[in-house]
PDB file of C-alpha atoms in Angstrom:
ATOM      1  CA  MET H   1     108.922 116.177 110.842  1.00 41.00           C
ATOM      2  CA  SER H   2     107.166 113.066 112.270  1.00 44.00           C
ATOM      3  CA  ALA H   3     109.212 110.716 114.559  1.00 53.00           C
ATOM      4  CA  GLU H   4     106.938 107.604 113.965  1.00 63.00           C
ATOM      5  CA  LEU H   5     108.862 104.604 112.605  1.00 62.00           C
ATOM      6  CA  PRO H   6     108.148 103.777 109.099  1.00 69.00           C
ATOM      7  CA  GLN H   7     106.900 100.055 108.427  1.00 76.00           C
ATOM      8  CA  LEU H   8     109.894  99.131 106.226  1.00 81.00           C
ATOM      9  CA  ARG H   9     113.292 100.386 105.139  1.00 82.00           C
ATOM     10  CA  VAL H  10     115.299  98.934 102.305  1.00 85.00           C
ATOM     11  CA  GLN H  11     118.883  99.953 102.165  1.00 86.00           C
ATOM     12  CA  ARG H  12     121.376  98.913  99.429  1.00 88.00           C
ATOM     13  CA  GLN H  13     125.145  99.283  99.414  1.00 88.00           C
ATOM     14  CA  ILE H  14     128.440  98.012  97.958  1.00 89.00           C
ATOM     15  CA  LYS H  15     131.074  97.680 100.501  1.00 90.00           C
ATOM     16  CA  GLU H  16     134.660  96.246  99.614  1.00 90.00           C
ATOM     17  CA  GLY H  17     133.244  95.350  96.070  1.00 90.00           C
ATOM     18  CA  LYS H  18     130.389  93.247  97.563  1.00 92.00           C
ATOM     19  CA  GLY H  19     126.785  94.205  97.533  1.00 93.00           C
ATOM     20  CA  GLN H  20     124.885  94.567 100.798  1.00 94.00           C
ATOM     21  CA  VAL H  21     120.884  94.414 101.171  1.00 94.00           C
ATOM     22  CA  SER H  22     119.292  95.402 104.581  1.00 92.00           C
ATOM     23  CA  TYR H  23     115.591  95.085 105.029  1.00 91.00           C
ATOM     24  CA  THR H  24     114.391  96.687 108.494  1.00 89.00           C
ATOM     25  CA  PHE H  25     110.764  95.844 109.304  1.00 88.00           C
ATOM     26  CA  ALA H  26     108.494  97.091 111.866  1.00 85.00           C
ATOM     27  CA  PRO H  27     107.832  94.572 114.740  1.00 89.00           C
ATOM     28  CA  GLY H  28     104.362  94.094 113.572  1.00 88.00           C
ATOM     29  CA  LEU H  29     105.381  93.759 109.675  1.00 88.00           C
ATOM     30  CA  LEU H  30     108.040  91.239 110.393  1.00 92.00           C
ATOM     31  CA  SER H  31     105.643  89.083 112.535  1.00 93.00           C
ATOM     32  CA  HIS H  32     103.207  89.278 109.760  1.00 92.00           C
ATOM     33  CA  LEU H  33     105.984  88.024 107.264  1.00 93.00           C
ATOM     34  CA  LEU H  34     106.712  85.101 109.457  1.00 96.00           C
ATOM     35  CA  GLU H  35     103.334  84.310 109.630  1.00 96.00           C
ATOM     36  CA  GLN H  36     102.462  84.393 106.145  1.00 95.00           C
ATOM     37  CA  GLU H  37     105.685  82.090 105.374  1.00 96.00           C
ATOM     38  CA  GLY H  38     104.498  79.651 108.154  1.00 96.00           C
ATOM     39  CA  VAL H  39     107.534  79.880 110.161  1.00 97.00           C
ATOM     40  CA  SER H  40     108.339  80.930 113.639  1.00 96.00           C
ATOM     41  CA  GLU H  41     111.917  82.630 113.449  1.00 96.00           C
ATOM     42  CA  PRO H  42     113.646  84.657 110.715  1.00 97.00           C
ATOM     43  CA  SER H  43     116.073  81.939 110.483  1.00 96.00           C
ATOM     44  CA  ASP H  44     113.666  79.614 108.973  1.00 97.00           C
ATOM     45  CA  LEU H  45     112.623  82.026 106.061  1.00 97.00           C
ATOM     46  CA  PRO H  46     113.236  80.282 102.802  1.00 96.00           C
ATOM     47  CA  GLN H  47     116.266  81.265 100.576  1.00 95.00           C
ATOM     48  CA  ASP H  48     114.131  81.874  97.788  1.00 95.00           C
ATOM     49  CA  LEU H  49     111.974  84.277  99.566  1.00 96.00           C
ATOM     50  CA  LEU H  50     115.531  86.101 100.835  1.00 96.00           C
ATOM     51  CA  ARG H  51     116.713  86.009  97.124  1.00 95.00           C
ATOM     52  CA  ASP H  52     113.353  87.682  96.083  1.00 94.00           C
ATOM     53  CA  LEU H  53     113.725  90.300  98.575  1.00 93.00           C
ATOM     54  CA  CYS H  54     117.289  91.436  97.021  1.00 94.00           C
ATOM     55  CA  ARG H  55     115.526  91.570  93.551  1.00 91.00           C
ATOM     56  CA  ARG H  56     113.068  93.603  95.122  1.00 89.00           C
ATOM     57  CA  ALA H  57     115.545  95.990  96.265  1.00 88.00           C
ATOM     58  CA  CYS H  58     116.533  97.123  92.780  1.00 86.00           C
ATOM     59  CA  HIS H  59     116.017 100.527  91.720  1.00 81.00           C
ATOM     60  CA  ALA H  60     113.067 100.221  89.524  1.00 81.00           C
ATOM     61  CA  GLU H  61     111.188  97.737  91.721  1.00 84.00           C
ATOM     62  CA  ILE H  62     111.586 100.054  94.645  1.00 81.00           C
ATOM     63  CA  GLN H  63     110.493 103.072  92.543  1.00 83.00           C
ATOM     64  CA  ARG H  64     107.314 101.025  91.793  1.00 84.00           C
ATOM     65  CA  SER H  65     106.838 100.090  95.143  1.00 83.00           C
ATOM     66  CA  MET H  66     107.036 103.556  96.450  1.00 83.00           C
ATOM     67  CA  GLU H  67     104.600 104.801  93.978  1.00 87.00           C
ATOM     68  CA  ASP H  68     102.118 102.110  94.825  1.00 84.00           C
ATOM     69  CA  ALA H  69     102.728 102.539  98.635  1.00 82.00           C
ATOM     70  CA  GLU H  70     102.280 106.477  97.989  1.00 85.00           C
ATOM     71  CA  GLN H  71      98.879 105.864  96.314  1.00 87.00           C
ATOM     72  CA  GLN H  72      97.704 103.752  99.020  1.00 82.00           C
ATOM     73  CA  HIS H  73      98.971 105.966 102.084  1.00 81.00           C
ATOM     74  CA  THR H  74      99.373 109.557 100.680  1.00 85.00           C
ATOM     75  CA  GLY H  75     102.207 111.182 102.613  1.00 83.00           C
ATOM     76  CA  GLY H  76     103.434 107.835 104.019  1.00 78.00           C
ATOM     77  CA  THR H  77     106.362 107.204 102.101  1.00 80.00           C
ATOM     78  CA  ALA H  78     110.159 108.287 102.877  1.00 79.00           C
ATOM     79  CA  VAL H  79     113.722 107.914 101.357  1.00 80.00           C
ATOM     80  CA  VAL H  80     116.962 108.144 103.310  1.00 75.00           C
ATOM     81  CA  ILE H  81     119.662 110.189 101.834  1.00 77.00           C
ATOM     82  CA  GLY H  82     123.203 110.506 103.106  1.00 69.00           C
ATOM     83  CA  ASP H  83     127.145 110.333 102.791  1.00 66.00           C
ATOM     84  CA  GLU H  84     130.047 109.893 104.821  1.00 69.00           C
ATOM     85  CA  ARG H  85     128.979 112.579 107.119  1.00 75.00           C
ATOM     86  CA  GLY H  86     125.364 111.041 107.908  1.00 71.00           C
ATOM     87  CA  THR H  87     122.233 110.481 107.049  1.00 73.00           C
ATOM     88  CA  ALA H  88     118.614 112.276 106.864  1.00 76.00           C
ATOM     89  CA  GLU H  89     115.180 111.087 106.158  1.00 79.00           C
ATOM     90  CA  VAL H  90     113.025 112.800 103.720  1.00 83.00           C
ATOM     91  CA  ARG H  91     109.055 112.240 103.816  1.00 84.00           C
ATOM     92  CA  SER H  92     106.632 112.603 101.293  1.00 85.00           C
ATOM     93  CA  SER H  93     104.207 114.214 104.093  1.00 88.00           C
ATOM     94  CA  ASP H  94     106.986 117.110 104.240  1.00 89.00           C
ATOM     95  CA  LEU H  95     107.980 117.676 100.451  1.00 89.00           C
ATOM     96  CA  GLY H  96     105.098 115.939  98.566  1.00 89.00           C
ATOM     97  CA  PHE H  97     106.145 112.752  96.644  1.00 88.00           C
ATOM     98  CA  ASP H  98     107.565 114.175  93.439  1.00 90.00           C
ATOM     99  CA  ASN H  99     109.973 116.252  95.468  1.00 89.00           C
ATOM    100  CA  MET H 100     110.810 113.680  97.789  1.00 86.00           C
ATOM    101  CA  MET H 101     111.788 111.219  94.797  1.00 85.00           C
ATOM    102  CA  ARG H 102     113.768 113.942  93.267  1.00 86.00           C
ATOM    103  CA  LEU H 103     116.194 113.790  96.410  1.00 83.00           C
ATOM    104  CA  ALA H 104     116.356 109.797  96.045  1.00 80.00           C
ATOM    105  CA  PRO H 105     119.294 108.203  94.481  1.00 75.00           C
ATOM    106  CA  GLU H 106     119.408 107.754  90.922  1.00 78.00           C
ATOM    107  CA  SER H 107     119.419 104.195  89.342  1.00 77.00           C
ATOM    108  CA  ASP H 108     122.774 102.584  89.311  1.00 82.00           C
ATOM    109  CA  ASN H 109     123.279  99.230  87.094  1.00 88.00           C
ATOM    110  CA  GLU H 110     126.487  98.061  88.930  1.00 90.00           C
ATOM    111  CA  MET H 111     124.586  98.312  92.302  1.00 88.00           C
ATOM    112  CA  ASP H 112     121.605  96.433  90.811  1.00 90.00           C
ATOM    113  CA  MET H 113     123.988  93.515  89.766  1.00 92.00           C
ATOM    114  CA  LEU H 114     126.006  93.434  92.899  1.00 93.00           C
ATOM    115  CA  CYS H 115     122.804  93.425  94.975  1.00 93.00           C
ATOM    116  CA  ASP H 116     121.133  90.410  93.105  1.00 94.00           C
ATOM    117  CA  PRO H 117     122.282  87.131  94.221  1.00 95.00           C
ATOM    118  CA  GLN H 118     121.378  85.601  90.745  1.00 94.00           C
ATOM    119  CA  TYR H 119     124.466  87.145  89.773  1.00 93.00           C
ATOM    120  CA  SER H 120     127.000  88.086  92.696  1.00 94.00           C
ATOM    121  CA  PRO H 121     127.468  87.064  96.452  1.00 95.00           C
ATOM    122  CA  VAL H 122     125.121  89.437  98.615  1.00 96.00           C
ATOM    123  CA  GLU H 123     125.387  90.058 101.938  1.00 97.00           C
ATOM    124  CA  PHE H 124     121.649  90.121 103.263  1.00 97.00           C
ATOM    125  CA  ASP H 125     120.738  91.538 106.610  1.00 96.00           C
ATOM    126  CA  LEU H 126     117.027  91.089 107.804  1.00 96.00           C
ATOM    127  CA  ARG H 127     116.659  93.688 110.864  1.00 94.00           C
ATOM    128  CA  VAL H 128     113.835  94.704 113.117  1.00 93.00           C
ATOM    129  CA  PHE H 129     113.160  98.467 114.280  1.00 86.00           C
ATOM    130  CA  ASP H 130     113.836  98.938 117.881  1.00 80.00           C
ATOM    131  CA  ALA H 131     110.364  99.985 119.254  1.00 72.00           C
ATOM    132  CA  GLU H 132     112.280 101.679 122.021  1.00 70.00           C
ATOM    133  CA  GLN H 133     113.528 104.482 120.022  1.00 59.00           C
ATOM    134  CA  GLU H 134     110.286 105.266 118.766  1.00 57.00           C
ATOM    135  CA  GLY H 135     109.876 108.980 119.049  1.00 54.00           C
ATOM    136  CA  ALA H 136     113.542 109.512 118.216  1.00 57.00           C
ATOM    137  CA  ASP H 137     114.681 110.222 114.715  1.00 59.00           C
ATOM    138  CA  PRO H 138     113.584 107.439 112.695  1.00 57.00           C
ATOM    139  CA  ALA H 139     116.730 107.899 110.282  1.00 60.00           C
ATOM    140  CA  GLN H 140     118.865 107.036 113.228  1.00 63.00           C
ATOM    141  CA  ASN H 141     116.875 103.939 114.189  1.00 63.00           C
ATOM    142  CA  LEU H 142     118.930 101.088 112.504  1.00 72.00           C
ATOM    143  CA  GLY H 143     117.071  98.452 114.395  1.00 83.00           C
ATOM    144  CA  ARG H 144     118.747  95.059 115.393  1.00 89.00           C
ATOM    145  CA  SER H 145     119.914  92.207 112.873  1.00 94.00           C
ATOM    146  CA  VAL H 146     117.673  89.163 113.438  1.00 96.00           C
ATOM    147  CA  LEU H 147     119.546  87.227 110.371  1.00 97.00           C
ATOM    148  CA  ARG H 148     122.469  87.661 108.415  1.00 97.00           C
ATOM    149  CA  VAL H 149     123.293  85.543 105.677  1.00 97.00           C
ATOM    150  CA  THR H 150     125.551  85.289 102.508  1.00 96.00           C
ATOM    151  CA  LEU H 151     123.211  84.578  99.449  1.00 96.00           C
ATOM    152  CA  GLU H 152     125.322  82.890  96.758  1.00 94.00           C
ATOM    153  CA  PRO H 153     124.680  82.991  93.024  1.00 94.00           C
ATOM    154  CA  PRO H 154     123.388  79.602  91.902  1.00 89.00           C
ATOM    155  CA  SER H 155     126.114  77.003  90.584  1.00 80.00           C
ATOM    156  CA  LEU H 156     126.325  76.844  86.720  1.00 60.00           C
ATOM    157  CA  ALA H 157     127.852  73.326  87.010  1.00 46.00           C
TER     158      ALA H 157
END
C-alpha cells in the first residue's frame, strides 16, 4: 500500500448523542481553501462554509464526491474503516473503486441528522495532516486541529 497522504479525509461519528464532523486537509489544500475564502487563518472561515462542509459530509454527498474524485483521479480515493480495535485505510488503487466502496460504511439517517447543524448541534473539527508523518501509515496520521467549534442549529424564534 502507498504511504502517501490523502488530500482530504472526512470523518463523522456520534459521541455521547452528539454529531461530530472532522475534516483533515493536506497543508496545500487547506492553504488553497483559506486563499479561496480570502482569509489568513482557519478561525476566520465563515460559519456558513463550516455548515456547508457538515452538510457535504452526509452519506449521499460523500458517495457522489468519491465517484467524481475517482473519475478524475483513478485509483486516488480511499475509505477508512474501523471499530474499537483500530482503523485501516483501504485505497481504490489496491482494490478497485467498486470493491473499496463495498467496505465503506452504509447510509445512516440518524448520523446524517446528528451531523447536520441545520438540525442538531455539531462538534466541527478542522484539521491539517502532519507532514512530518508522511511515509508512515496514512490511516494513523490524525493531523492536528486548527479549528474546533460547535455549530448550533439556527434559532426558530
